[in-house]
Coordinates of N, CA and C in Angstrom, one line a residue:
M1 N 11.3 44.9 36.6 CA 12.2 45.5 37.6 C 11.5 46.6 38.5
S2 N 11.5 46.4 39.7 CA 10.9 47.3 40.7 C 11.9 48.3 41.2
L3 N 11.4 49.2 42.0 CA 12.3 50.2 42.6 C 13.2 49.6 43.7
C4 N 12.8 48.5 44.2 CA 13.6 47.8 45.2 C 14.7 47.0 44.6
D5 N 14.6 46.8 43.3 CA 15.7 46.0 42.7 C 17.0 46.9 42.6
D6 N 18.1 46.2 42.8 CA 19.3 47.0 42.7 C 20.2 46.6 41.5
T7 N 19.5 46.1 40.5 CA 20.2 45.7 39.2 C 19.5 46.3 38.0
L8 N 20.3 47.0 37.2 CA 19.8 47.6 36.0 C 20.2 46.6 34.9
L9 N 19.4 46.8 33.7 CA 19.7 46.0 32.5 C 20.2 46.8 31.4
C10 N 21.1 46.2 30.6 CA 21.7 46.9 29.5 C 20.6 47.3 28.5
N11 N 20.6 48.6 28.1 CA 19.5 49.0 27.1 C 19.9 48.7 25.7
F12 N 21.0 48.1 25.4 CA 21.3 47.7 24.1 C 20.3 46.6 23.6
P13 N 19.6 46.8 22.4 CA 18.5 45.9 22.0 C 18.8 44.4 22.1
K14 N 20.1 44.1 21.7 CA 20.4 42.6 21.6 C 21.2 42.1 22.8
C15 N 21.3 43.0 23.8 CA 22.1 42.5 25.0 C 21.2 42.1 26.2
R16 N 20.6 43.2 26.8 CA 19.6 42.9 27.9 C 20.2 42.1 29.1
T17 N 21.5 42.3 29.3 CA 22.1 41.6 30.4 C 22.1 42.5 31.7
K18 N 22.2 41.9 32.8 CA 22.3 42.6 34.1 C 23.7 43.3 34.2
L19 N 23.6 44.6 34.7 CA 24.8 45.4 34.7 C 25.5 45.3 36.0
S20 N 26.8 45.3 35.9 CA 27.7 45.3 37.1 C 29.0 45.9 36.7
G21 N 29.7 46.4 37.7 CA 31.0 47.0 37.4 C 30.8 48.4 36.8
F22 N 31.5 48.7 35.7 CA 31.4 50.0 35.0 C 30.4 49.9 33.9
V23 N 29.6 51.0 33.8 CA 28.6 51.1 32.8 C 28.7 52.5 32.2
W24 N 27.9 52.6 31.0 CA 27.9 53.9 30.3 C 26.5 54.5 30.4
V25 N 26.4 55.7 30.9 CA 25.1 56.4 31.1 C 25.1 57.6 30.2
T26 N 23.9 57.8 29.6 CA 23.7 58.8 28.6 C 22.8 59.9 29.2
A27 N 22.8 61.1 28.5 CA 21.9 62.2 29.0 C 20.5 61.9 28.6
C28 N 20.2 60.9 27.7 CA 18.8 60.6 27.4 C 18.3 59.5 28.3
S29 N 18.9 59.3 29.5 CA 18.5 58.3 30.5 C 18.6 56.9 30.1
H30 N 19.6 56.5 29.3 CA 19.9 55.1 29.0 C 21.2 54.7 29.5
V31 N 21.3 53.4 29.8 CA 22.5 52.8 30.4 C 22.9 51.6 29.6
F32 N 24.2 51.4 29.4 CA 24.7 50.3 28.6 C 25.9 49.7 29.3
C33 N 26.1 48.4 29.0 CA 27.2 47.7 29.6 C 28.5 48.2 29.1
D34 N 29.6 47.9 29.7 CA 30.9 48.4 29.4 C 31.3 48.0 28.0
Q35 N 30.9 46.8 27.6 CA 31.3 46.2 26.3 C 30.6 47.0 25.1
H36 N 29.3 47.1 25.2 CA 28.6 47.8 24.1 C 28.8 49.3 24.1
G37 N 28.9 49.9 25.4 CA 29.2 51.3 25.5 C 30.5 51.7 24.9
S38 N 31.5 50.9 25.1 CA 32.9 51.2 24.6 C 32.8 51.1 23.1
G39 N 32.1 50.1 22.6 CA 32.1 49.9 21.1 C 31.2 51.0 20.4
E40 N 30.1 51.4 21.0 CA 29.2 52.3 20.3 C 29.7 53.8 20.5
F41 N 30.2 54.1 21.6 CA 30.5 55.5 21.9 C 32.0 55.9 21.5
S42 N 32.7 55.0 20.9 CA 34.0 55.3 20.5 C 34.0 56.0 19.1
R43 N 32.9 56.0 18.4 CA 32.8 56.6 17.2 C 32.2 58.1 17.4
S44 N 32.5 58.9 16.4 CA 32.1 60.3 16.5 C 31.3 60.6 15.2
P45 N 30.2 61.2 15.2 CA 29.4 61.6 16.5 C 28.8 60.4 17.1
A46 N 28.7 60.5 18.4 CA 28.1 59.4 19.2 C 26.6 59.4 19.1
I47 N 25.9 58.3 18.9 CA 24.5 58.2 18.8 C 24.0 57.1 19.8
C48 N 22.9 57.4 20.5 CA 22.4 56.4 21.5 C 21.9 55.2 20.7
P49 N 22.3 54.0 21.1 CA 21.8 52.8 20.4 C 20.3 52.5 20.7
A50 N 19.8 53.1 21.8 CA 18.4 52.8 22.3 C 17.4 53.7 21.6
C51 N 17.7 55.1 21.6 CA 16.7 56.0 21.0 C 17.3 56.8 19.9
S52 N 18.5 56.5 19.4 CA 19.1 57.2 18.3 C 19.3 58.7 18.5
S53 N 19.4 59.1 19.7 CA 19.6 60.6 20.0 C 21.1 60.9 19.8
A54 N 21.4 62.1 19.4 CA 22.7 62.6 19.2 C 23.3 63.0 20.5
L55 N 24.5 62.5 20.8 CA 25.2 62.8 22.1 C 26.5 63.6 21.8
S56 N 26.3 64.8 21.6 CA 27.4 65.7 21.2 C 28.0 66.5 22.4
G57 N 27.3 66.5 23.5 CA 27.8 67.3 24.7 C 29.0 66.6 25.3
K58 N 29.7 67.4 26.1 CA 30.9 66.9 26.8 C 30.4 65.9 27.9
L59 N 29.3 66.1 28.6 CA 28.8 65.3 29.7 C 27.6 64.5 29.3
D60 N 27.3 64.4 28.0 CA 26.2 63.6 27.5 C 26.4 62.1 27.7
I61 N 27.7 61.7 27.8 CA 28.0 60.3 28.0 C 29.0 60.2 29.2
V62 N 28.7 59.4 30.2 CA 29.5 59.3 31.3 C 29.7 57.8 31.6
R63 N 31.0 57.5 31.9 CA 31.3 56.1 32.3 C 31.5 56.2 33.8
T64 N 30.6 55.4 34.5 CA 30.6 55.4 35.9 C 30.6 54.0 36.5
E65 N 30.9 53.9 37.8 CA 30.9 52.6 38.5 C 29.6 52.5 39.3
L66 N 29.0 51.3 39.2 CA 27.7 51.1 39.9 C 28.0 50.8 41.4
S67 N 29.1 50.3 41.7 CA 29.4 50.0 43.1 C 30.7 50.8 43.5
P68 N 30.5 52.1 43.8 CA 31.7 53.0 44.1 C 32.2 52.7 45.5
S69 N 33.4 53.1 45.7 CA 34.0 52.9 47.0 C 33.4 53.8 48.1
E70 N 33.7 53.6 49.3 CA 33.2 54.4 50.4 C 33.9 55.8 50.3
E71 N 35.1 55.9 49.9 CA 35.8 57.2 49.8 C 35.1 58.0 48.7
Y72 N 34.7 57.4 47.6 CA 34.0 58.2 46.6 C 32.7 58.7 47.0
K73 N 31.9 57.8 47.8 CA 30.6 58.2 48.3 C 30.8 59.4 49.3
A74 N 31.9 59.4 50.0 CA 32.1 60.5 51.0 C 32.5 61.8 50.4
M75 N 33.1 61.8 49.2 CA 33.6 63.0 48.6 C 32.9 63.5 47.4
V76 N 32.0 62.7 46.8 CA 31.4 63.1 45.6 C 30.4 64.3 45.8
L77 N 29.7 64.3 46.9 CA 28.7 65.4 47.1 C 29.2 66.3 48.2
A78 N 30.4 66.1 48.7 CA 30.9 67.0 49.8 C 31.0 68.4 49.3
G79 N 30.5 69.4 50.2 CA 30.7 70.8 49.9 C 29.5 71.4 49.1
L80 N 28.6 70.5 48.6 CA 27.5 71.0 47.9 C 26.4 71.4 48.8
R81 N 25.6 72.5 48.3 CA 24.5 72.9 49.1 C 23.4 71.8 49.1
P82 N 22.6 71.9 50.1 CA 21.6 70.8 50.2 C 20.6 70.8 49.1
D83 N 20.3 72.0 48.5 CA 19.4 72.0 47.4 C 20.1 71.3 46.2
V84 N 21.4 71.5 46.0 CA 22.1 70.9 44.9 C 22.2 69.4 45.1
V85 N 22.4 69.0 46.4 CA 22.4 67.6 46.7 C 21.0 66.9 46.4
L86 N 20.0 67.6 46.8 CA 18.6 67.1 46.6 C 18.3 67.1 45.1
D87 N 18.8 68.1 44.4 CA 18.6 68.1 42.9 C 19.3 67.0 42.2
I88 N 20.5 66.8 42.7 CA 21.3 65.6 42.1 C 20.6 64.3 42.4
S89 N 20.1 64.2 43.7 CA 19.5 63.0 44.1 C 18.1 62.8 43.3
A90 N 17.4 63.9 43.1 CA 16.1 63.8 42.4 C 16.4 63.4 40.9
R91 N 17.4 63.9 40.3 CA 17.7 63.5 39.0 C 18.2 62.0 38.9
A92 N 18.9 61.6 39.9 CA 19.3 60.2 39.9 C 18.1 59.3 40.1
L93 N 17.2 59.7 41.0 CA 16.0 59.0 41.2 C 15.1 59.0 39.9
A94 N 15.1 60.1 39.2 CA 14.3 60.2 38.0 C 14.9 59.2 36.9
F95 N 16.2 59.2 36.9 CA 16.9 58.3 36.0 C 16.5 56.8 36.3
W96 N 16.5 56.5 37.6 CA 16.1 55.2 38.0 C 14.6 54.9 37.7
S97 N 13.7 55.8 38.0 CA 12.3 55.6 37.7 C 12.1 55.5 36.2
Y98 N 12.8 56.2 35.4 CA 12.7 56.1 33.9 C 13.1 54.7 33.5
Q99 N 14.2 54.2 34.1 CA 14.6 52.8 33.7 C 13.6 51.8 34.1
V100 N 13.0 52.0 35.3 CA 11.9 51.1 35.8 C 10.7 51.2 34.8
H101 N 10.3 52.4 34.5 CA 9.2 52.6 33.6 C 9.5 52.0 32.2
Q102 N 10.6 52.2 31.6 CA 11.0 51.6 30.4 C 11.0 50.1 30.4
E103 N 11.5 49.6 31.5 CA 11.5 48.1 31.7 C 10.1 47.6 31.7
R104 N 9.2 48.3 32.5 CA 7.8 47.9 32.6 C 7.2 47.9 31.2
I105 N 7.4 49.0 30.4 CA 6.8 49.1 29.1 C 7.4 48.0 28.2
Y106 N 8.7 47.7 28.3 CA 9.3 46.6 27.5 C 8.7 45.3 27.9
Q107 N 8.5 45.1 29.2 CA 7.9 43.8 29.6 C 6.5 43.7 29.2
E108 N 5.7 44.8 29.2 CA 4.4 44.7 28.7 C 4.3 44.5 27.2
Y109 N 5.2 45.1 26.5 CA 5.3 44.9 25.1 C 5.6 43.4 24.8
S110 N 6.6 42.9 25.5 CA 7.0 41.5 25.3 C 5.9 40.6 25.7
L111 N 5.1 40.9 26.8 CA 4.0 40.1 27.1 C 2.9 40.1 26.1
S112 N 2.6 41.4 25.6 CA 1.6 41.5 24.5 C 2.0 40.7 23.3
R113 N 3.3 40.9 22.9 CA 3.7 40.1 21.7 C 3.7 38.6 21.9
A114 N 4.1 38.2 23.1 CA 4.0 36.8 23.4 C 2.5 36.3 23.4
D115 N 1.6 37.2 24.0 CA 0.2 36.8 24.0 C -0.3 36.7 22.6
T116 N 0.1 37.6 21.7 CA -0.4 37.6 20.3 C 0.2 36.3 19.6
Q117 N 1.4 36.1 19.9 CA 2.0 34.8 19.3 C 1.3 33.6 19.8
L118 N 1.0 33.6 21.1 CA 0.3 32.5 21.7 C -1.1 32.3 21.1
K119 N -1.8 33.4 20.9 CA -3.1 33.3 20.2 C -3.0 32.8 18.8
Q120 N -2.0 33.3 18.1 CA -1.8 32.8 16.7 C -1.4 31.3 16.7
M121 N -0.6 30.9 17.7 CA -0.2 29.5 17.8 C -1.4 28.7 18.2
E122 N -2.3 29.2 19.1 CA -3.5 28.5 19.4 C -4.4 28.3 18.2
K123 N -4.5 29.4 17.4 CA -5.4 29.4 16.3 C -4.8 28.3 15.3
V124 N -3.5 28.4 15.0 CA -2.9 27.5 14.1 C -3.0 26.0 14.7
L125 N -2.9 25.9 16.0 CA -3.0 24.6 16.6 C -4.4 24.1 16.5
T126 N -5.4 25.0 16.6 CA -6.8 24.6 16.5 C -7.1 24.1 15.0
Q127 N -6.6 24.9 14.1 CA -6.7 24.5 12.7 C -6.1 23.2 12.4
Q128 N -4.9 23.0 12.9 CA -4.2 21.8 12.7 C -4.9 20.6 13.3
N129 N -5.5 20.9 14.6 CA -6.2 19.8 15.2 C -7.5 19.4 14.4
Q130 N -8.1 20.5 13.9 CA -9.3 20.2 13.0 C -8.9 19.4 11.8
S131 N -7.9 19.9 11.1 CA -7.4 19.1 9.9 C -7.0 17.7 10.3
R132 N -6.3 17.6 11.4 CA -5.9 16.2 11.8 C -7.1 15.4 12.2
E133 N -8.1 16.0 12.8 CA -9.4 15.3 13.1 C -10.1 14.8 11.8
L134 N -10.1 15.7 10.8 CA -10.7 15.4 9.6 C -9.9 14.2 8.9
E135 N -8.6 14.3 9.0 CA -7.8 13.2 8.4 C -8.0 11.9 9.1
L136 N -8.1 12.0 10.5 CA -8.4 10.8 11.3 C -9.7 10.2 10.9
N137 N -10.7 11.1 10.8 CA -12.1 10.6 10.4 C -12.0 9.9 9.1
A138 N -11.3 10.6 8.1 CA -11.2 10.0 6.8 C -10.4 8.6 6.8
M139 N -9.4 8.6 7.7 CA -8.6 7.4 7.8 C -9.4 6.3 8.5
R140 N -10.3 6.7 9.5 CA -11.1 5.7 10.1 C -12.1 5.1 9.1
G141 N -12.7 6.0 8.3 CA -13.6 5.6 7.3 C -12.9 4.6 6.3
E142 N -11.7 5.0 5.9 CA -11.0 4.2 5.0 C -10.6 2.8 5.6
I143 N -10.3 2.9 6.9 CA -10.0 1.6 7.6 C -11.2 0.7 7.7
A144 N -12.4 1.3 8.0 CA -13.6 0.6 8.0 C -13.9 0.0 6.6
S145 N -13.8 0.7 5.6 CA -14.0 0.2 4.2 C -13.0 -0.9 3.9
L146 N -11.7 -0.7 4.3 CA -10.7 -1.7 4.0 C -11.1 -3.0 4.8
K147 N -11.6 -2.8 6.0 CA -12.0 -4.0 6.8 C -13.1 -4.8 6.1
K148 N -14.1 -4.0 5.6 CA -15.2 -4.7 4.8 C -14.6 -5.4 3.6
V149 N -13.7 -4.7 2.9 CA -13.1 -5.4 1.7 C -12.3 -6.6 2.2
M150 N -11.6 -6.5 3.3 CA -10.9 -7.7 3.8 C -11.8 -8.8 4.2
E151 N -12.9 -8.5 4.8 CA -13.9 -9.5 5.2 C -14.4 -10.2 3.9
E152 N -14.7 -9.4 2.9 CA -15.2 -9.9 1.6 C -14.2 -10.8 1.0
Y153 N -12.9 -10.4 1.0 CA -11.9 -11.2 0.4 C -11.7 -12.5 1.2
K154 N -11.9 -12.4 2.6 CA -11.8 -13.6 3.4 C -12.9 -14.6 3.0
R155 N -14.1 -14.0 2.8 CA -15.3 -14.9 2.5 C -15.0 -15.5 1.1
K156 N -14.6 -14.7 0.1 CA -14.3 -15.3 -1.2 C -13.2 -16.3 -1.1
Y157 N -12.1 -16.0 -0.3 CA -11.1 -17.0 -0.1 C -11.5 -18.3 0.5
S158 N -12.4 -18.2 1.4 CA -13.0 -19.4 2.0 C -13.8 -20.2 1.0
E159 N -14.6 -19.5 0.2 CA -15.4 -20.2 -0.8 C -14.5 -20.8 -1.8
V160 N -13.5 -20.1 -2.3 CA -12.5 -20.7 -3.3 C -11.8 -21.9 -2.7
S161 N -11.4 -21.8 -1.4 CA -10.8 -22.9 -0.7 C -11.7 -24.1 -0.7
E162 N -12.9 -23.9 -0.3 CA -13.9 -25.0 -0.3 C -14.0 -25.6 -1.7
R163 N -14.2 -24.7 -2.7 CA -14.3 -25.3 -4.1 C -13.0 -26.0 -4.5
L164 N -11.9 -25.5 -4.1 CA -10.6 -26.2 -4.5 C -10.5 -27.5 -3.8
M165 N -10.9 -27.6 -2.5 CA -10.9 -28.9 -1.8 C -11.9 -29.9 -2.5
E166 N -13.1 -29.4 -2.9 CA -14.1 -30.2 -3.6 C -13.5 -30.7 -4.9
R167 N -12.9 -29.8 -5.7 CA -12.2 -30.2 -6.9 C -11.1 -31.2 -6.7
N168 N -10.4 -31.0 -5.6 CA -9.3 -32.0 -5.3 C -9.9 -33.3 -5.0
R169 N -11.0 -33.3 -4.2 CA -11.6 -34.6 -3.9 C -12.1 -35.3 -5.2
Q170 N -12.8 -34.5 -6.1 CA -13.3 -35.0 -7.3 C -12.1 -35.5 -8.2
Y171 N -11.0 -34.8 -8.2 CA -9.9 -35.2 -9.0 C -9.3 -36.5 -8.4
Q172 N -9.2 -36.6 -7.1 CA -8.7 -37.9 -6.5 C -9.6 -39.0 -6.9
K173 N -10.9 -38.8 -6.8 CA -11.9 -39.9 -7.2 C -11.7 -40.3 -8.6
L174 N -11.7 -39.3 -9.5 CA -11.5 -39.6 -11.0 C -10.1 -40.2 -11.2
Q175 N -9.1 -39.8 -10.5 CA -7.8 -40.5 -10.7 C -7.9 -41.9 -10.2
G176 N -8.6 -42.2 -9.1 CA -8.7 -43.6 -8.7 C -9.5 -44.4 -9.7
L177 N -10.6 -43.9 -10.3 CA -11.3 -44.6 -11.3 C -10.5 -44.8 -12.5
Y178 N -9.8 -43.8 -12.9 CA -8.9 -43.9 -14.1 C -7.8 -45.0 -13.9
D179 N -7.2 -45.0 -12.7 CA -6.2 -46.1 -12.4 C -6.8 -47.5 -12.4
S180 N -8.1 -47.6 -11.9 CA -8.7 -48.9 -11.8 C -9.1 -49.4 -13.3
L181 N -9.6 -48.4 -14.1 CA -10.0 -48.8 -15.5 C -8.7 -49.1 -16.3
R182 N -7.7 -48.4 -16.1 CA -6.5 -48.7 -16.8 C -5.9 -50.1 -16.4
L183 N -6.0 -50.4 -15.1 CA -5.5 -51.7 -14.7 C -6.4 -52.8 -15.2
R184 N -7.7 -52.6 -15.3 CA -8.6 -53.6 -15.8 C -8.4 -53.8 -17.3
N185 N -8.2 -52.7 -18.1 CA -7.9 -52.8 -19.5 C -6.6 -53.6 -19.7
M186 N -5.6 -53.3 -18.9 CA -4.3 -54.0 -19.0 C -4.5 -55.5 -18.8
V187 N -5.3 -55.9 -17.8 CA -5.6 -57.3 -17.5 C -6.3 -57.9 -18.6
V188 N -7.4 -57.3 -19.2 CA -8.1 -57.8 -20.3 C -7.3 -58.0 -21.5
G189 N -6.4 -57.0 -21.8 CA -5.5 -57.1 -23.0 C -4.6 -58.3 -22.9
V190 N -4.1 -58.5 -21.7 CA -3.1 -59.6 -21.5 C -3.9 -61.0 -21.7
G191 N -5.2 -61.1 -21.3 CA -6.0 -62.3 -21.5 C -6.3 -62.5 -22.9
E192 N -6.6 -61.5 -23.7 CA -6.9 -61.6 -25.1 C -5.7 -62.1 -25.9
R193 N -4.5 -61.6 -25.5 CA -3.3 -62.0 -26.2 C -3.0 -63.5 -25.9
D194 N -3.4 -63.9 -24.8 CA -3.1 -65.3 -24.4 C -4.1 -66.3 -25.2
T195 N -5.3 -65.9 -25.4 CA -6.3 -66.8 -26.1 C -6.4 -66.6 -27.6
L196 N -5.7 -65.6 -28.2 CA -5.8 -65.3 -29.6 C -5.3 -66.4 -30.5
P197 N -4.2 -67.2 -30.3 CA -3.7 -68.2 -31.2 C -4.7 -69.4 -31.2
Q198 N -5.2 -69.9 -30.1 CA -6.1 -71.0 -30.1 C -7.4 -70.7 -30.9
S199 N -8.0 -69.6 -30.7 CA -9.3 -69.2 -31.4 C -9.0 -69.1 -32.8
G200 N -7.9 -68.6 -33.3 CA -7.6 -68.4 -34.7 C -7.4 -69.8 -35.3
F201 N -6.8 -70.8 -34.6 CA -6.6 -72.1 -35.2 C -7.9 -72.8 -35.3
Q202 N -8.8 -72.7 -34.4 CA -10.2 -73.3 -34.5 C -10.9 -72.6 -35.6
D203 N -10.9 -71.3 -35.8 CA -11.6 -70.7 -36.9 C -11.0 -71.2 -38.3
F204 N -9.7 -71.4 -38.4 CA -9.2 -71.9 -39.6 C -9.6 -73.3 -39.9
N205 N -9.7 -74.2 -39.0 CA -10.2 -75.6 -39.2 C -11.7 -75.6 -39.6
T206 N -12.5 -74.8 -39.0 CA -13.9 -74.7 -39.3 C -14.1 -74.2 -40.7
G207 N -13.3 -73.3 -41.1 CA -13.4 -72.7 -42.5 C -13.0 -73.8 -43.5
A208 N -12.0 -74.6 -43.2 CA -11.5 -75.6 -44.2 C -12.6 -76.7 -44.3
A209 N -13.2 -77.1 -43.2 CA -14.2 -78.1 -43.2 C -15.4 -77.7 -44.0
Q210 N -15.8 -76.4 -43.9 CA -16.9 -75.9 -44.7 C -16.6 -75.9 -46.1
Q211 N -15.4 -75.6 -46.5 CA -15.1 -75.6 -48.0 C -15.1 -77.0 -48.6
S212 N -14.7 -78.0 -47.8 CA -14.6 -79.4 -48.3 C -16.0 -80.0 -48.4
T213 N -17.0 -79.5 -47.8 CA -18.4 -80.1 -47.8 C -19.0 -79.7 -49.1
P214 N -19.6 -80.7 -50.0 CA -20.2 -80.4 -51.3 C -21.5 -79.6 -51.1
Q215 N -21.8 -78.8 -52.0 CA -23.0 -78.0 -52.0 C -24.0 -78.7 -52.8
R216 N -25.2 -79.0 -52.2 CA -26.2 -79.7 -52.9 C -27.3 -78.8 -53.4
S217 N -27.5 -77.7 -52.8 CA -28.5 -76.7 -53.3 C -27.9 -75.6 -53.9
P218 N -28.4 -75.1 -55.0 CA -27.9 -73.9 -55.6 C -28.0 -72.7 -54.8
Q219 N -28.7 -72.7 -53.7 CA -28.9 -71.5 -52.9 C -27.6 -71.1 -52.2
S220 N -26.7 -72.1 -52.0 CA -25.4 -71.7 -51.3 C -24.3 -71.4 -52.2
F221 N -24.6 -71.4 -53.6 CA -23.6 -71.1 -54.6 C -23.5 -69.6 -54.7
S222 N -22.3 -69.2 -54.6 CA -22.1 -67.7 -54.5 C -21.5 -67.2 -55.8
L223 N -22.2 -66.2 -56.4 CA -21.8 -65.5 -57.6 C -21.3 -64.1 -57.3
G224 N -21.6 -63.6 -56.2 CA -21.2 -62.2 -56.0 C -22.0 -61.7 -54.8
P225 N -21.6 -60.6 -54.3 CA -22.3 -60.0 -53.1 C -23.7 -59.6 -53.4
D226 N -24.1 -59.2 -54.6 CA -25.4 -58.7 -54.9 C -26.1 -59.6 -55.9
R227 N -25.4 -60.1 -56.9 CA -26.0 -60.7 -58.1 C -26.5 -62.1 -57.7
D228 N -25.8 -62.9 -56.8 CA -26.2 -64.2 -56.5 C -27.6 -64.3 -55.9
G229 N -27.8 -63.4 -54.9 CA -29.1 -63.4 -54.2 C -30.2 -63.0 -55.2
R230 N -30.0 -62.0 -56.1 CA -31.1 -61.7 -57.0 C -31.4 -62.8 -58.0
F231 N -30.3 -63.5 -58.4 CA -30.5 -64.6 -59.5 C -31.3 -65.7 -59.0
F232 N -30.9 -66.3 -57.8 CA -31.6 -67.5 -57.3 C -32.9 -67.1 -56.7
S233 N -33.1 -65.9 -56.2 CA -34.4 -65.5 -55.7 C -35.4 -65.4 -56.8
C234 N -35.0 -65.0 -58.0 CA -35.9 -64.9 -59.1 C -36.4 -66.3 -59.6
L235 N -35.4 -67.3 -59.6 CA -35.8 -68.6 -60.0 C -36.7 -69.3 -59.1
E236 N -36.5 -69.1 -57.8 CA -37.3 -69.7 -56.8 C -38.7 -69.1 -56.8
A237 N -38.8 -67.8 -57.0 CA -40.1 -67.1 -56.9 C -41.0 -67.5 -58.1
D238 N -40.5 -67.8 -59.3 CA -41.2 -68.2 -60.4 C -41.6 -69.7 -60.5
G239 N -41.1 -70.5 -59.5 CA -41.3 -71.9 -59.5 C -40.6 -72.7 -60.6
A240 N -39.5 -72.0 -61.2 CA -38.8 -72.7 -62.3 C -37.9 -73.7 -61.7
K241 N -37.3 -74.5 -62.6 CA -36.3 -75.5 -62.3 C -35.0 -74.8 -62.0
T242 N -34.3 -75.5 -61.1 CA -32.9 -75.0 -60.8 C -32.0 -75.2 -61.9
F243 N -30.8 -74.7 -61.8 CA -29.8 -74.8 -62.8 C -29.5 -76.3 -63.2
F244 N -29.4 -77.2 -62.2 CA -29.0 -78.6 -62.4 C -30.2 -79.4 -62.8
Q245 N -31.4 -78.9 -62.9 CA -32.6 -79.6 -63.4 C -32.9 -79.4 -64.9
F246 N -32.2 -78.4 -65.5 CA -32.4 -78.2 -66.9 C -31.7 -79.3 -67.7
S247 N -32.4 -79.8 -68.9 CA -31.9 -80.8 -69.8 C -31.7 -80.3 -71.2
S248 N -30.8 -80.9 -71.9 CA -30.5 -80.5 -73.3 C -31.6 -81.1 -74.2
P249 N -31.7 -80.7 -75.5 CA -32.7 -81.2 -76.4 C -32.4 -82.7 -76.8
A250 N -31.1 -83.1 -76.9 CA -30.8 -84.5 -77.2 C -31.3 -85.4 -76.1
R251 N -31.1 -84.9 -74.8 CA -31.5 -85.8 -73.7 C -33.0 -85.9 -73.7
E252 N -33.8 -84.9 -74.1 CA -35.2 -84.9 -74.1 C -35.7 -85.9 -75.2
K253 N -35.0 -85.9 -76.4 CA -35.4 -86.9 -77.4 C -35.2 -88.3 -77.0
G254 N -34.0 -88.6 -76.4 CA -33.7 -89.9 -76.0 C -34.7 -90.4 -74.9
R255 N -35.2 -89.5 -74.0 CA -36.1 -89.8 -73.0 C -37.5 -90.1 -73.6
S256 N -37.9 -89.4 -74.7 CA -39.2 -89.7 -75.3 C -39.1 -91.0 -76.1
F257 N -38.0 -91.3 -76.7 CA -37.8 -92.6 -77.5 C -38.0 -93.7 -76.5
I258 N -37.4 -93.7 -75.4 CA -37.4 -94.8 -74.5 C -38.9 -95.0 -74.0
S259 N -39.6 -93.9 -73.8 CA -40.9 -94.0 -73.3 C -41.9 -94.6 -74.4
N260 N -41.6 -94.4 -75.7 CA -42.4 -94.9 -76.8 C -42.2 -96.4 -77.0
H261 N -41.0 -96.9 -76.8 CA -40.8 -98.3 -76.9 C -40.9 -99.0 -75.6

């Protein structure tokens, strides 16, 4: 607020509104809006809300109008000596200058606090940006590693798919061979069942004919699985007579008698 401004601000800490109409002015050079002035100065003893000064005098608190009428302006200083008028005007200007000075200090304080907060926020923002950058770098590295893993899985999946296709081809081939062999075995089995009665009948006739044929040599006479071979092989190896060539003693005597006569 400059000297050319025609608007004061309420000095109540939580108000700071532009003043108009009736205001409350204190001897400590503070001014308050009608709402807060009425509320604060209705208690006794009155204390300035801005500087906590005690306002116990009769004229320490004055309720005045910021836009007085022309009649009031014409009569308020009428009859006063010029030095009194100048003194009153100087004090009024001092009050105005104090308000401007206080407003400038308040604005500088607000600016300094805002600047400090801005620097703190910039520092926090820089730290957050650095942490976010680190997180982004870590995530980029993780994404790169995941891409490598995904490529490896793709390669393994391709290999497994090729192996599976090869196994499927082998399975189809083996299945075809199995079906063909089973069909061939079925055909051969049906043919054997068709030819089995005739071959059995022929084998039976052949066996009967062999049994009806007389055995002339003792070599075909069977005594057992092991004893017959050993018995006849011993007789033939020694050059002895066969079983049917042996004669009894009576037959030998008769043969010698016939030869003598």
